[in-house]
Coordinates of C-alpha atoms and ligand atoms in Angstrom, one line a residue:
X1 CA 51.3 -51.6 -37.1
X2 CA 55.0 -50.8 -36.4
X3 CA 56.7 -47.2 -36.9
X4 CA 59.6 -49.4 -38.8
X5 CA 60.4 -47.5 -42.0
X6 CA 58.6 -48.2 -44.8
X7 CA 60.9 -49.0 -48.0
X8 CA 58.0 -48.7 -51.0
X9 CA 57.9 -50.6 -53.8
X10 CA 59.9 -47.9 -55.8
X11 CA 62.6 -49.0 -53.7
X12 CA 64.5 -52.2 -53.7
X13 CA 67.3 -52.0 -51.0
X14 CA 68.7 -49.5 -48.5
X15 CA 72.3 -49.0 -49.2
X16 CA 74.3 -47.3 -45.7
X17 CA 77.9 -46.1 -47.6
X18 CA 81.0 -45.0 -45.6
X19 CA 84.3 -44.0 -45.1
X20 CA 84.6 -41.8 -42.4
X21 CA 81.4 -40.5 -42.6
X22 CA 78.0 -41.3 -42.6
X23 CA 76.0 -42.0 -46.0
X24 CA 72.4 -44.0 -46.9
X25 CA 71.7 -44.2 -50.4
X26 CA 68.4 -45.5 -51.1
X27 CA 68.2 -47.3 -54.7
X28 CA 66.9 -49.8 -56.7
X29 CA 69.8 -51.6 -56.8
X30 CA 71.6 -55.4 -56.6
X31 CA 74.4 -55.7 -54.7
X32 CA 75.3 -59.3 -53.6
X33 CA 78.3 -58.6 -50.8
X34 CA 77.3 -57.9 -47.0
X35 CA 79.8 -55.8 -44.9
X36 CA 81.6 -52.7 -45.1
X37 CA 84.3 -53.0 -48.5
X38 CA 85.9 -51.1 -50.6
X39 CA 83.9 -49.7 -53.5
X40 CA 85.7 -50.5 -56.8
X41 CA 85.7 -48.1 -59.7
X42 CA 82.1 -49.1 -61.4
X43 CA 80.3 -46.4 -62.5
X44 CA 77.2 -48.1 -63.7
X45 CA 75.7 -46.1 -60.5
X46 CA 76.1 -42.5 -60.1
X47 CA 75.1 -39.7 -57.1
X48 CA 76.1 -36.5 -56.5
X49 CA 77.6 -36.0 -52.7
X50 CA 79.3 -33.7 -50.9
X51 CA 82.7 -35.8 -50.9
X52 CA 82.7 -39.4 -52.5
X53 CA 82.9 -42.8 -50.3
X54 CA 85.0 -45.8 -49.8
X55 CA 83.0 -48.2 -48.5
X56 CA 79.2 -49.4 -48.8
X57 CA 77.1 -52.1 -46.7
X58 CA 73.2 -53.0 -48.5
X59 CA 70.8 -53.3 -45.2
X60 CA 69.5 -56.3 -47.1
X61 CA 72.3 -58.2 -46.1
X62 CA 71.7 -57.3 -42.5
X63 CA 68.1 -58.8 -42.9
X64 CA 66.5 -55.6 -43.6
X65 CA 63.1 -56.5 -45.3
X66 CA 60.8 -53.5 -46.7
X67 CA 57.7 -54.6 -46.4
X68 CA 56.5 -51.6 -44.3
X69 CA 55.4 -54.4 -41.5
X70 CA 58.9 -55.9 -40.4
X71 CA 60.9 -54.2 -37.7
X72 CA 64.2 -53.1 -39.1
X73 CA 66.1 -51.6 -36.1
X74 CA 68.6 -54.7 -35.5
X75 CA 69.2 -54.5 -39.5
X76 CA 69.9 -51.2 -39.1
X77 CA 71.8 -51.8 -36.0
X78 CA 74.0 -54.2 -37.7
X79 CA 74.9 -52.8 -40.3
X80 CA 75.8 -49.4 -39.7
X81 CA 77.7 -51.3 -36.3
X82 CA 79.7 -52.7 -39.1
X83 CA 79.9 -49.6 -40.6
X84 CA 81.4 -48.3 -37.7
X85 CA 84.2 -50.2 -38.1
X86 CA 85.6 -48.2 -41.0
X87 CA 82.8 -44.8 -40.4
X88 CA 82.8 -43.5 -37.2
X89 CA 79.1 -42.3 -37.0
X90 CA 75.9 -43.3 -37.6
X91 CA 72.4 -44.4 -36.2
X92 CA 68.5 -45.7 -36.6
X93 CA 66.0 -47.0 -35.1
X94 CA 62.4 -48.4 -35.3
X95 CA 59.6 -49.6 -33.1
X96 CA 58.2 -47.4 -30.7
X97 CA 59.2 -50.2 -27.8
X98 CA 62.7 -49.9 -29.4
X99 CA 62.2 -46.2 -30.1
X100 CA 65.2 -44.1 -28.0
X101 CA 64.0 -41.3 -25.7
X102 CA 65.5 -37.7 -25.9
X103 CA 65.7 -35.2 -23.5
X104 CA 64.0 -31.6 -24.6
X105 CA 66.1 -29.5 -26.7
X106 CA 67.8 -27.0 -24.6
X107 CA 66.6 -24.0 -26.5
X108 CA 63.0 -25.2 -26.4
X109 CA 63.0 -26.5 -22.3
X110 CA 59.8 -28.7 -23.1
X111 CA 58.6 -30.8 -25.8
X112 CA 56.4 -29.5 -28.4
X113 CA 53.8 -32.1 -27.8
X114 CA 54.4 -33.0 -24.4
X115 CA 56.9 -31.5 -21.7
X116 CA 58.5 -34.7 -20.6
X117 CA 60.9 -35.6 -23.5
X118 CA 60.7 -36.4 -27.0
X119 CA 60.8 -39.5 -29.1
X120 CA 64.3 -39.9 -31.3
X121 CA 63.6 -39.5 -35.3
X122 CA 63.6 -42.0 -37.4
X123 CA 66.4 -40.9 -38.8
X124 CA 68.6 -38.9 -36.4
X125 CA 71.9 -37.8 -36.5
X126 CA 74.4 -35.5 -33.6
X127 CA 77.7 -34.0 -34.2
X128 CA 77.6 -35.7 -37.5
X129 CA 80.4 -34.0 -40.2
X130 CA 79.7 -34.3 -44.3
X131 CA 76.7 -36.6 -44.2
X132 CA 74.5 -37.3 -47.0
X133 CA 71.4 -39.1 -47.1
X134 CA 70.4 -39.7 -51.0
X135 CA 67.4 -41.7 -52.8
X136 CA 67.2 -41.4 -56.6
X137 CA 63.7 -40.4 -55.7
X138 CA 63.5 -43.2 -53.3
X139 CA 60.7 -42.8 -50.7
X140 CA 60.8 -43.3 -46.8
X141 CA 57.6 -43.2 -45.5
X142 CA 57.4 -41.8 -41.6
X143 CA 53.7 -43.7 -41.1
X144 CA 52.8 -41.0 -39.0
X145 CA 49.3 -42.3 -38.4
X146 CA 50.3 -44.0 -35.9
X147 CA 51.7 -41.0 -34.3
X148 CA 48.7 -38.4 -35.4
X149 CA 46.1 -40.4 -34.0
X150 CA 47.8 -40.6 -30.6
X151 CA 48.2 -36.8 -31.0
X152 CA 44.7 -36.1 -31.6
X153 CA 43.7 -38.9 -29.0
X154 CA 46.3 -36.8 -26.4
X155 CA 47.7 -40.1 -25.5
X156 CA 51.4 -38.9 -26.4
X157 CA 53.4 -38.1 -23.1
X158 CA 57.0 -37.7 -25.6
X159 CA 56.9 -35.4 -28.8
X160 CA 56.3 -37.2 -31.4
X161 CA 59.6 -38.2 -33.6
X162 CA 60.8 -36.8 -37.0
X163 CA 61.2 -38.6 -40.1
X164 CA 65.1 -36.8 -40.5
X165 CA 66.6 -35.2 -37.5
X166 CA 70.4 -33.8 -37.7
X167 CA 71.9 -31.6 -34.7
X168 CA 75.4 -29.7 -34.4
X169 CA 76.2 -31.0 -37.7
X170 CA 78.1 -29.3 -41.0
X171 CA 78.1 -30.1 -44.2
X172 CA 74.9 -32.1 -44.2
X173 CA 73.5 -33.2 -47.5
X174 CA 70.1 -34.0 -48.1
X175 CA 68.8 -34.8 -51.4
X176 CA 65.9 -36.6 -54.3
X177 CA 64.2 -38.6 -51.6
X178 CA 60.6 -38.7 -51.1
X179 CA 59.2 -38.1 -47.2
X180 CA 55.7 -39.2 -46.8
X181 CA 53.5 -39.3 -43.4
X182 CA 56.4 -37.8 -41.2
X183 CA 55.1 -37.9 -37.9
X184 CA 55.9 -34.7 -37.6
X185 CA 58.6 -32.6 -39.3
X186 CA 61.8 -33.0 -41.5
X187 CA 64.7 -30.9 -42.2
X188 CA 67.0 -29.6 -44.9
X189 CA 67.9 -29.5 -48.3
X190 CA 67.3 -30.3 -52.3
X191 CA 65.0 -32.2 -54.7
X192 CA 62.9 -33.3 -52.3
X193 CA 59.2 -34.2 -52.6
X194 CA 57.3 -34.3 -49.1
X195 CA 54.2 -35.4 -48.8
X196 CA 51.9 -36.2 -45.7
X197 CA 47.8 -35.2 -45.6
X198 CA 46.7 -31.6 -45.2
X199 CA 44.6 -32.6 -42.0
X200 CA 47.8 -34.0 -40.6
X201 CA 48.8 -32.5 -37.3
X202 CA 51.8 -29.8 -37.3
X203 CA 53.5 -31.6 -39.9
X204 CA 56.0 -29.2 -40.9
X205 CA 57.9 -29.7 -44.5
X206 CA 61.7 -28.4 -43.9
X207 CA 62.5 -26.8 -40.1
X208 CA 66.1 -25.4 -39.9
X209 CA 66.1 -24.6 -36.3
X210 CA 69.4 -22.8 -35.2
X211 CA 71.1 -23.6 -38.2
X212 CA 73.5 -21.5 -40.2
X213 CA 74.5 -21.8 -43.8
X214 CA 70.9 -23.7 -45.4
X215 CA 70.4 -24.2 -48.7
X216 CA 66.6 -25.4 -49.2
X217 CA 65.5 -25.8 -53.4
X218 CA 64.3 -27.9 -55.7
X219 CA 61.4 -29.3 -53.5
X220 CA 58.2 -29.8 -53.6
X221 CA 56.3 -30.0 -50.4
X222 CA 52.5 -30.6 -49.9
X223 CA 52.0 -30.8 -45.5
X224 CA 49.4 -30.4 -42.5
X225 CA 51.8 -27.1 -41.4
X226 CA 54.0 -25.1 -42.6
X227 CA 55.9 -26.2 -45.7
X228 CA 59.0 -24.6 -44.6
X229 CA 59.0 -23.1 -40.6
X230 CA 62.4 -21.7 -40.0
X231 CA 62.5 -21.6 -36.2
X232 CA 65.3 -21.1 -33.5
X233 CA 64.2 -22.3 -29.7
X234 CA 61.3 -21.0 -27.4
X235 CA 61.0 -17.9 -25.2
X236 CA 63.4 -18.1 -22.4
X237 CA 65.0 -21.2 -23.4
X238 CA 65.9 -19.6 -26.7
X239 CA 66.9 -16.8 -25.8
X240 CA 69.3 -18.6 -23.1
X241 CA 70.3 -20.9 -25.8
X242 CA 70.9 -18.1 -28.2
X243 CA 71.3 -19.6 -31.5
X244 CA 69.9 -18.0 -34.4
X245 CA 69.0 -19.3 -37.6
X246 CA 70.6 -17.2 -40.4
X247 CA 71.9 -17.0 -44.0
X248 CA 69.2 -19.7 -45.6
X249 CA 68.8 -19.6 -49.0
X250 CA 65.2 -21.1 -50.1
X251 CA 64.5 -21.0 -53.9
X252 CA 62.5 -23.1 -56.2
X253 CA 60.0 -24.5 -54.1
X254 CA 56.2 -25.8 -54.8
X255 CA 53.8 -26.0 -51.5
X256 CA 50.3 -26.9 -51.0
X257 CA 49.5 -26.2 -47.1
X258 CA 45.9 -25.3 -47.0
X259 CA 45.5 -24.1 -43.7
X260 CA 49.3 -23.0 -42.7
X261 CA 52.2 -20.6 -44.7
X262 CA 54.5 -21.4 -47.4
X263 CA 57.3 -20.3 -44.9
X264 CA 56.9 -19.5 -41.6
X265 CA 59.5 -17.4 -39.8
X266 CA 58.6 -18.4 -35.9
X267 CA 56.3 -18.4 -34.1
X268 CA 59.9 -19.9 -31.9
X269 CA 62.5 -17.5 -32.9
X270 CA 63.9 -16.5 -29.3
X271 CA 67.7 -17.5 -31.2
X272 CA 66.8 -14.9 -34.0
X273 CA 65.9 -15.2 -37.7
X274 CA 68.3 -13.4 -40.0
X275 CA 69.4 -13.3 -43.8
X276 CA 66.8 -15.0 -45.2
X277 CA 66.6 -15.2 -48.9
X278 CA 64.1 -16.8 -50.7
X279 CA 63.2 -16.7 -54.0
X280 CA 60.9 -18.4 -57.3
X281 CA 58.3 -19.9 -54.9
X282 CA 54.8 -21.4 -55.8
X283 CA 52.3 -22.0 -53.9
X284 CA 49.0 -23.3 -54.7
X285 CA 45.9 -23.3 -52.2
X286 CA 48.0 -22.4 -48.9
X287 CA 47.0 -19.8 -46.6
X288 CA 49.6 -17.9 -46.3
X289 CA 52.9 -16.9 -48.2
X290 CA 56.0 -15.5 -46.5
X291 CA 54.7 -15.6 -42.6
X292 CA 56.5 -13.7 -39.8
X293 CA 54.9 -15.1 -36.6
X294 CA 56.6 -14.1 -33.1
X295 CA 55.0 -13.2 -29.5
X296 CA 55.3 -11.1 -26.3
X297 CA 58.3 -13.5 -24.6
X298 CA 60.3 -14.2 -27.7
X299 CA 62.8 -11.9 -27.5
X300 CA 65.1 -11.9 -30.1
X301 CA 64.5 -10.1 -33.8
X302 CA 63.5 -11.6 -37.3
X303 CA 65.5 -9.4 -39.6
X304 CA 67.1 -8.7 -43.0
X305 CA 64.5 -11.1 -44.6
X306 CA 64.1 -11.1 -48.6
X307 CA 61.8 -12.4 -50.7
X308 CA 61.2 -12.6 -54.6
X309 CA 59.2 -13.6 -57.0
X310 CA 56.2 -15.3 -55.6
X311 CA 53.8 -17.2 -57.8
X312 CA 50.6 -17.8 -55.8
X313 CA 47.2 -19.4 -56.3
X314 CA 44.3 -19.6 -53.8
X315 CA 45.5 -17.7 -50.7
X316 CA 43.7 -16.7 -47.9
X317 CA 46.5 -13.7 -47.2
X318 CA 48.8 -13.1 -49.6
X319 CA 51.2 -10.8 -46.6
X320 CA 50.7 -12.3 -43.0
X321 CA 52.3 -11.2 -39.8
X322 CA 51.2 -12.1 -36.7
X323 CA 52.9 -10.6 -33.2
X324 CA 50.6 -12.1 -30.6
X325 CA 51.1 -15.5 -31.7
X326 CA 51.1 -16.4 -27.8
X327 CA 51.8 -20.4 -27.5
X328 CA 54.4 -20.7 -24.6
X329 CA 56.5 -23.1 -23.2
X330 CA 55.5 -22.0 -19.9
X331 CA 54.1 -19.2 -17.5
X332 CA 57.9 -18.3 -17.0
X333 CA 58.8 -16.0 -20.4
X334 CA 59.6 -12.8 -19.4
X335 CA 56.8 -10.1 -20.5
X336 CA 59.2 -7.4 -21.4
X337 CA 61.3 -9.8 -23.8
X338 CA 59.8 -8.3 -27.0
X339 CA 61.2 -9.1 -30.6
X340 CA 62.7 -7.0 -32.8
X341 CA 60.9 -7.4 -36.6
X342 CA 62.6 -5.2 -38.8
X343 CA 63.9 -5.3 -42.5
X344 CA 61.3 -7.4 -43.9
X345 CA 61.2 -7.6 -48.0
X346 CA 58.7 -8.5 -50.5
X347 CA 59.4 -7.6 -54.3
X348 CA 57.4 -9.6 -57.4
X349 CA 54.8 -11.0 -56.2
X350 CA 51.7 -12.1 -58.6
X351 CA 48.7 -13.8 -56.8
X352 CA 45.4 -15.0 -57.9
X353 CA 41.8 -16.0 -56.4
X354 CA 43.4 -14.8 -52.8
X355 CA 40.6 -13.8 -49.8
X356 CA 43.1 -10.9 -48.2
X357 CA 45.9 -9.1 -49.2
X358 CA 47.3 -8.6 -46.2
X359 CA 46.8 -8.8 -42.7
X360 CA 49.9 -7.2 -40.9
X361 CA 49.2 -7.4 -36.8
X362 CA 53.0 -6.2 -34.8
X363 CA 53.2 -6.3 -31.2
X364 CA 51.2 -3.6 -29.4
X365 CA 54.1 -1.2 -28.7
X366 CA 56.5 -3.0 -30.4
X367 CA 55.9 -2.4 -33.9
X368 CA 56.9 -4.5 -37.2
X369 CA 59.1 -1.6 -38.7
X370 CA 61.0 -1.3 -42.3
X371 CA 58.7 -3.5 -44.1
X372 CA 59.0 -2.9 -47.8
X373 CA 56.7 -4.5 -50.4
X374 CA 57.3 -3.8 -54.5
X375 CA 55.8 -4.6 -57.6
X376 CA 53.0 -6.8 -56.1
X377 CA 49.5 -8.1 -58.3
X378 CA 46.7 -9.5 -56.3
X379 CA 43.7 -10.7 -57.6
X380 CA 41.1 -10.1 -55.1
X381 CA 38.4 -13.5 -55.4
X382 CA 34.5 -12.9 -56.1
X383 CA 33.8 -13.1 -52.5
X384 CA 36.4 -10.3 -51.3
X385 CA 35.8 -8.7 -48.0
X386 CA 35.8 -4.6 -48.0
X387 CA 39.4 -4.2 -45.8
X388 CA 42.1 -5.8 -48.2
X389 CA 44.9 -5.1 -45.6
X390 CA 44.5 -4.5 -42.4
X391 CA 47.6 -3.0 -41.0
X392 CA 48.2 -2.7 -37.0
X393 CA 51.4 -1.9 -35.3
X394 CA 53.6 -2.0 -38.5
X395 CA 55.5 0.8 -40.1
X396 CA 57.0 0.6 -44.1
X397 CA 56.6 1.5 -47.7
X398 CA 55.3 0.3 -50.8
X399 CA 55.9 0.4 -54.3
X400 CA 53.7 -0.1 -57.2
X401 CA 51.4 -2.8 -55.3
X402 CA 47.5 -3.5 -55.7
X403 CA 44.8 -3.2 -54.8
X404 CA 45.8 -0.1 -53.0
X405 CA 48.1 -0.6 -49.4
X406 CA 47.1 0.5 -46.2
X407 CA 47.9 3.9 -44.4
X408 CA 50.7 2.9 -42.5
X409 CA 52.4 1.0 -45.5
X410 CA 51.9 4.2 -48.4
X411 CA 53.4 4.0 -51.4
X412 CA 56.7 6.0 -51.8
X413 CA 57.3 6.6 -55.6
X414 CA 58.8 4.0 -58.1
X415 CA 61.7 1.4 -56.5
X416 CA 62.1 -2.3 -56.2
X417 CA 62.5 -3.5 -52.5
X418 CA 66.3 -4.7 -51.8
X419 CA 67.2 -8.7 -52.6
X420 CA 70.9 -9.2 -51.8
X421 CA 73.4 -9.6 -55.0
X422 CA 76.1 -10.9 -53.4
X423 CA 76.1 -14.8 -52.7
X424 CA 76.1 -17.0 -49.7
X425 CA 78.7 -19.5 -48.8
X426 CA 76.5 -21.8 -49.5
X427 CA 75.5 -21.0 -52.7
X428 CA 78.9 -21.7 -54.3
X429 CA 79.1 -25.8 -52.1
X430 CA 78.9 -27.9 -55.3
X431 CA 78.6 -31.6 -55.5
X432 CA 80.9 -33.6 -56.5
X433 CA 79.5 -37.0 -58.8
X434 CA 80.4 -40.3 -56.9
X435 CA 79.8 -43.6 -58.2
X436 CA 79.5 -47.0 -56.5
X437 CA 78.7 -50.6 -57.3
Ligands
NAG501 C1 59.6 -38.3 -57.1 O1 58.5 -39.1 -56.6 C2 57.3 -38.3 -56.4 C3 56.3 -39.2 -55.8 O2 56.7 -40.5 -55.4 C4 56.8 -37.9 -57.8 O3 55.6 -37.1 -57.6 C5 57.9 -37.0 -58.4 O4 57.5 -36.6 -59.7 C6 59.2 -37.7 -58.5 N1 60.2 -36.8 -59.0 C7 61.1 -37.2 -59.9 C8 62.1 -36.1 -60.3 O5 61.1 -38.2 -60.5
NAG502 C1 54.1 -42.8 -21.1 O1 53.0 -43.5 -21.5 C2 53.1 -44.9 -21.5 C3 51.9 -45.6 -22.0 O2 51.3 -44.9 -23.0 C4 53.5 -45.4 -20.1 O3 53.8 -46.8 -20.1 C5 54.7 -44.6 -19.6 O4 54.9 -44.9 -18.2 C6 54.5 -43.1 -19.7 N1 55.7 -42.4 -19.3 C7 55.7 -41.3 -18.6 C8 57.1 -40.7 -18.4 O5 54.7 -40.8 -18.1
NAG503 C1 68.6 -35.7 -58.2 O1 68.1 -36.4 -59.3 C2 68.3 -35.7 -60.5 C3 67.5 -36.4 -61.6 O2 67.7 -37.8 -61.5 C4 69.7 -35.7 -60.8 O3 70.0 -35.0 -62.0 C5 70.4 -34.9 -59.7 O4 71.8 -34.9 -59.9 C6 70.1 -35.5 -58.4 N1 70.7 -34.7 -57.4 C7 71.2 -35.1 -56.2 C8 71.7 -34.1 -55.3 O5 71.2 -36.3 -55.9
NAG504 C1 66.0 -3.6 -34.1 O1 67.1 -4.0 -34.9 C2 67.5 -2.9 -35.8 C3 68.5 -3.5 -36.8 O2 69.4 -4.3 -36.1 C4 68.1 -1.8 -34.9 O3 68.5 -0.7 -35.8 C5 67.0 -1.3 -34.0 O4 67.5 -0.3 -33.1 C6 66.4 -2.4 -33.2 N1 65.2 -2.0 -32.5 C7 65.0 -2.2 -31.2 C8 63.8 -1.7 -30.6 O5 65.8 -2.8 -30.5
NAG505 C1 57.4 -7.4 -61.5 O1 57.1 -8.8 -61.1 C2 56.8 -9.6 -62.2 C3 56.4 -10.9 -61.7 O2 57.3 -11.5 -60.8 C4 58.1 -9.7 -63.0 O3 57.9 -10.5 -64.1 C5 58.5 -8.3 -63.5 O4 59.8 -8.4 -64.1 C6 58.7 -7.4 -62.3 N1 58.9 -6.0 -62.7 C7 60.0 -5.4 -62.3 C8 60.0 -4.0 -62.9 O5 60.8 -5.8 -61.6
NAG506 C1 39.3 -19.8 -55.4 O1 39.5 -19.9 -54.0 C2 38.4 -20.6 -53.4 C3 38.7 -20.6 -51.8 O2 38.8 -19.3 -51.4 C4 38.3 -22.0 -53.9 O3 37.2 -22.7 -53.3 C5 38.1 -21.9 -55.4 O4 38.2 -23.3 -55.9 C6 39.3 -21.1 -56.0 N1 39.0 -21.0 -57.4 C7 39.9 -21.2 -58.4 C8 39.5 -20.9 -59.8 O5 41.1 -21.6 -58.1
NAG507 C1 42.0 -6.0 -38.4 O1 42.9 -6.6 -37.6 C2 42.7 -6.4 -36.2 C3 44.0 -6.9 -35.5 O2 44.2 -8.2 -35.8 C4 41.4 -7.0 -35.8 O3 41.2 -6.8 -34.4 C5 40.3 -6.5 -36.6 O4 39.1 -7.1 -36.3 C6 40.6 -6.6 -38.1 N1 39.6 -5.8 -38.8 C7 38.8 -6.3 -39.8 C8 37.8 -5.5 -40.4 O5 39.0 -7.5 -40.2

């Protein structure tokens, strides 16, 4: 058993294009060249990008071999070293033994997993500008078995690696490419299907930590955690670090998570969470739908968050907030660092077969205030228990929303909770259609 990436059989070669920047196309394809050269005009091959490339190199002409058993890393190593020569960026690597450590993140001070330091991701990128890593629905499996078993055996002194990692980066696209068994989380973008088992351990979908300008759609994400967790550093570290995640756009997504939410805002949000719009979501058999989870410690505020049109099936809550999450890096957050939840939006919601409506918990004297839920349908299941929301700490209105709210959510007359009409930045990026041989 290796951690080297898996190519599947849906996958011939692994293609690493370049100019000055950084691409990996995964495709079926033959190329017979090795080396970095110029891409003539052929078009039989087409992918949308952010900007078009120049040059290509097929990681079968390093050596690469995807047979899921065979370490890759010097394939990888080679070719994007002679990549370098005409892109100035770019890195991989494999086997455990060959795996790169990391220090902590400096707005988390420890690792999630373990304190010490964290493993690099299989894909991991710093400082990167217009990167995109592509597929045509190719897959990369993480095999995070490996790494979930060591988890649940506690034998991990590192946090366990990511399938895709990408830090202080811009214009960073991510698109049709199939992530199973991540060994623990991915991050960003569109038409993506990620899969790994529901028992998996914190297996997150899609995490933009501290990022600004996200544009998450078109996915479909079935995971062990959260299918999206939208996060931005740890108590003190995070607050220090100060960077929050904001203006994320998150529309047309499927998730399956069992025992964790559709999105997650926190529970590490000590940068802040704000302008947050999501939109046309499904989930099926998940716990929870739109989740706000913070703690005493955070600091910070979620805010301005918008949500519409939600399409659920078998929830245990359909409205979750939780402001005792607790989990801290260490003894040393400071107790009077309390976050600031405010402007939360819910509008359109139609949910079936669900346990709970709602379960909204703030922080004891710091209460969850301007929550606004419209035009909601819940279908309470046979086995419903008598308090459908259960509402502490948390201050708002309602508007046409069944089965009846709680006292300190009352309905206020007819109106639709706000969703923002103007558009992101990132809305109007559009790809441009490249083609190489
Ligand atoms: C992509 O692959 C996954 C599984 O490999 C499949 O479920 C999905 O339908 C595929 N999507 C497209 C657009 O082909
Ligand atoms: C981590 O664990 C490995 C064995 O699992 C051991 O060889 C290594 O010394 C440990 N490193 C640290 C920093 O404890
Ligand atoms: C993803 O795949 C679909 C279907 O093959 C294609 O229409 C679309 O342009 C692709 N998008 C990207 C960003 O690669
Ligand atoms: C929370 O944030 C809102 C909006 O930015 C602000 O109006 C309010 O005063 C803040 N509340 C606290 C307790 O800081
Ligand atoms: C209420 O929500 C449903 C389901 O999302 C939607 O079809 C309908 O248009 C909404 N009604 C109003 C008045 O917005
Ligand atoms: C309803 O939800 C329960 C779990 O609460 C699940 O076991 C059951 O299969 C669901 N029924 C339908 C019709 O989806
Ligand atoms: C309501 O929520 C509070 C706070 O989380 C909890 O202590 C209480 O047990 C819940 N009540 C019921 C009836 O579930």
């Amino acid at each position: 058993m290796s951690q080297t990436m898996k190519l599947c059989p849906l996958l011939g070669n692994y293609y690493v294009i370049g100019v000055i920047s950084l691409v990996l196309i995964l495709g079926s394809l033959n190329v017979k060249e090795a080396e970095c050269r110029v891409v003539y005009g052929m078009d039989n091959i087409q992918y949308p990008a952010i900007n078009c490339r120049k040059h290509s190199a097929v990681l079968t002409d390093f050596g690469g071999v995807g047979d899921g058993k065979t370490s890759n890393t010097m394939a990888f190593r080679s070719a994007i070293s002679k990549l370098s020569q005409c892109a100035s960026d770019g890195g991989a690597q494999l086997d455990e033994s060959e795996w790169p450590q990391l220090p902590v993140l400096p707005s988390y001070g420890r690792g999630r997993d373990a304190a010490a330091g964290r493993f690099s991701s299989l894909i991991f990128g710093t400082n990167l500008a217009d990167v995109v890593i592509t597929g045509q629905n190719g897959t990369i499996d993480g095999q995070g078995s490996y790494w979930w078993d060591k988890f649940h055996k506690n034998q991990l002194n590192l946090t366990r690696p990511y399938t895709i990692e990408i830090m202080y980066s811009d214009q960073i696209q991510i698109s049709n490419l199939t992530l199973v068994n991540s060994p623990s989380c991915n991050i960003i973008i569109q038409g993506l299907t990620i899969l790994a088992p529901v028992d998996s351990p914190n297996t997150d979908g899609i995490d933009p930590d501290s990022c600004t300008n996200t544009r998450i759609e078109d996915s479909f994400i079935v995971s062990g955690d959260d299918c999206i967790a939208v996060k931005s550093g740890w108590d003190e570290y995070g607050i220090k670090f100060g960077m929050p995640t904001q203006h994320l756009v998150i529309r047309r997504i499927t998730c399956i998570s069992p025992d964790s939410a559709m999105i997650a805002l926190g529970s590490e949000m000590s940068g802040g969470i704000q302008d947050v719009r999501a939109e046309d979501l499904t989930a099926i058999n998940t716990e929870s739908a739109v989740r706000v989870k913070t703690a005493v410690g955070r600091g910070a505020y979620v805010k301005d968050i918008f949500v519409k049109g939600l399409n659920l099936n078998t929830m245990k809550y359909v409205f979750w907030m939780t402001g005792s999450y607790g989990s801290h890096p260490d003894p040393n957050f400071d107790p009077k660092a309390l976050p600031n939840i405010t402007g939360i939006n819910y509008r359109d919601v139609v949910a079936k077969n669900v346990t709970y409506s709602a379960k909204l918990e703030g922080t004891t004297n710091d209460p969850f205030t301007g929550i606004c839920i419209s035009n909601v349908s819940i279908q309470v299941s046979e086995q419903q228990k008598k308090l459908q929301w259960n509402c502490t700490d948390v201050a708002g209105v309602t508007s046409g929303v069944t089965p009846t709210t709680c006292p300190l959510l009352p309905e206020k007359g007819k109106f639709d909770c706000p969703f923002p009409t103007d558009k992101l930045p990132i809305e109007d990026v559009q790809l441009k259609t490249c083609s190489f041989i």
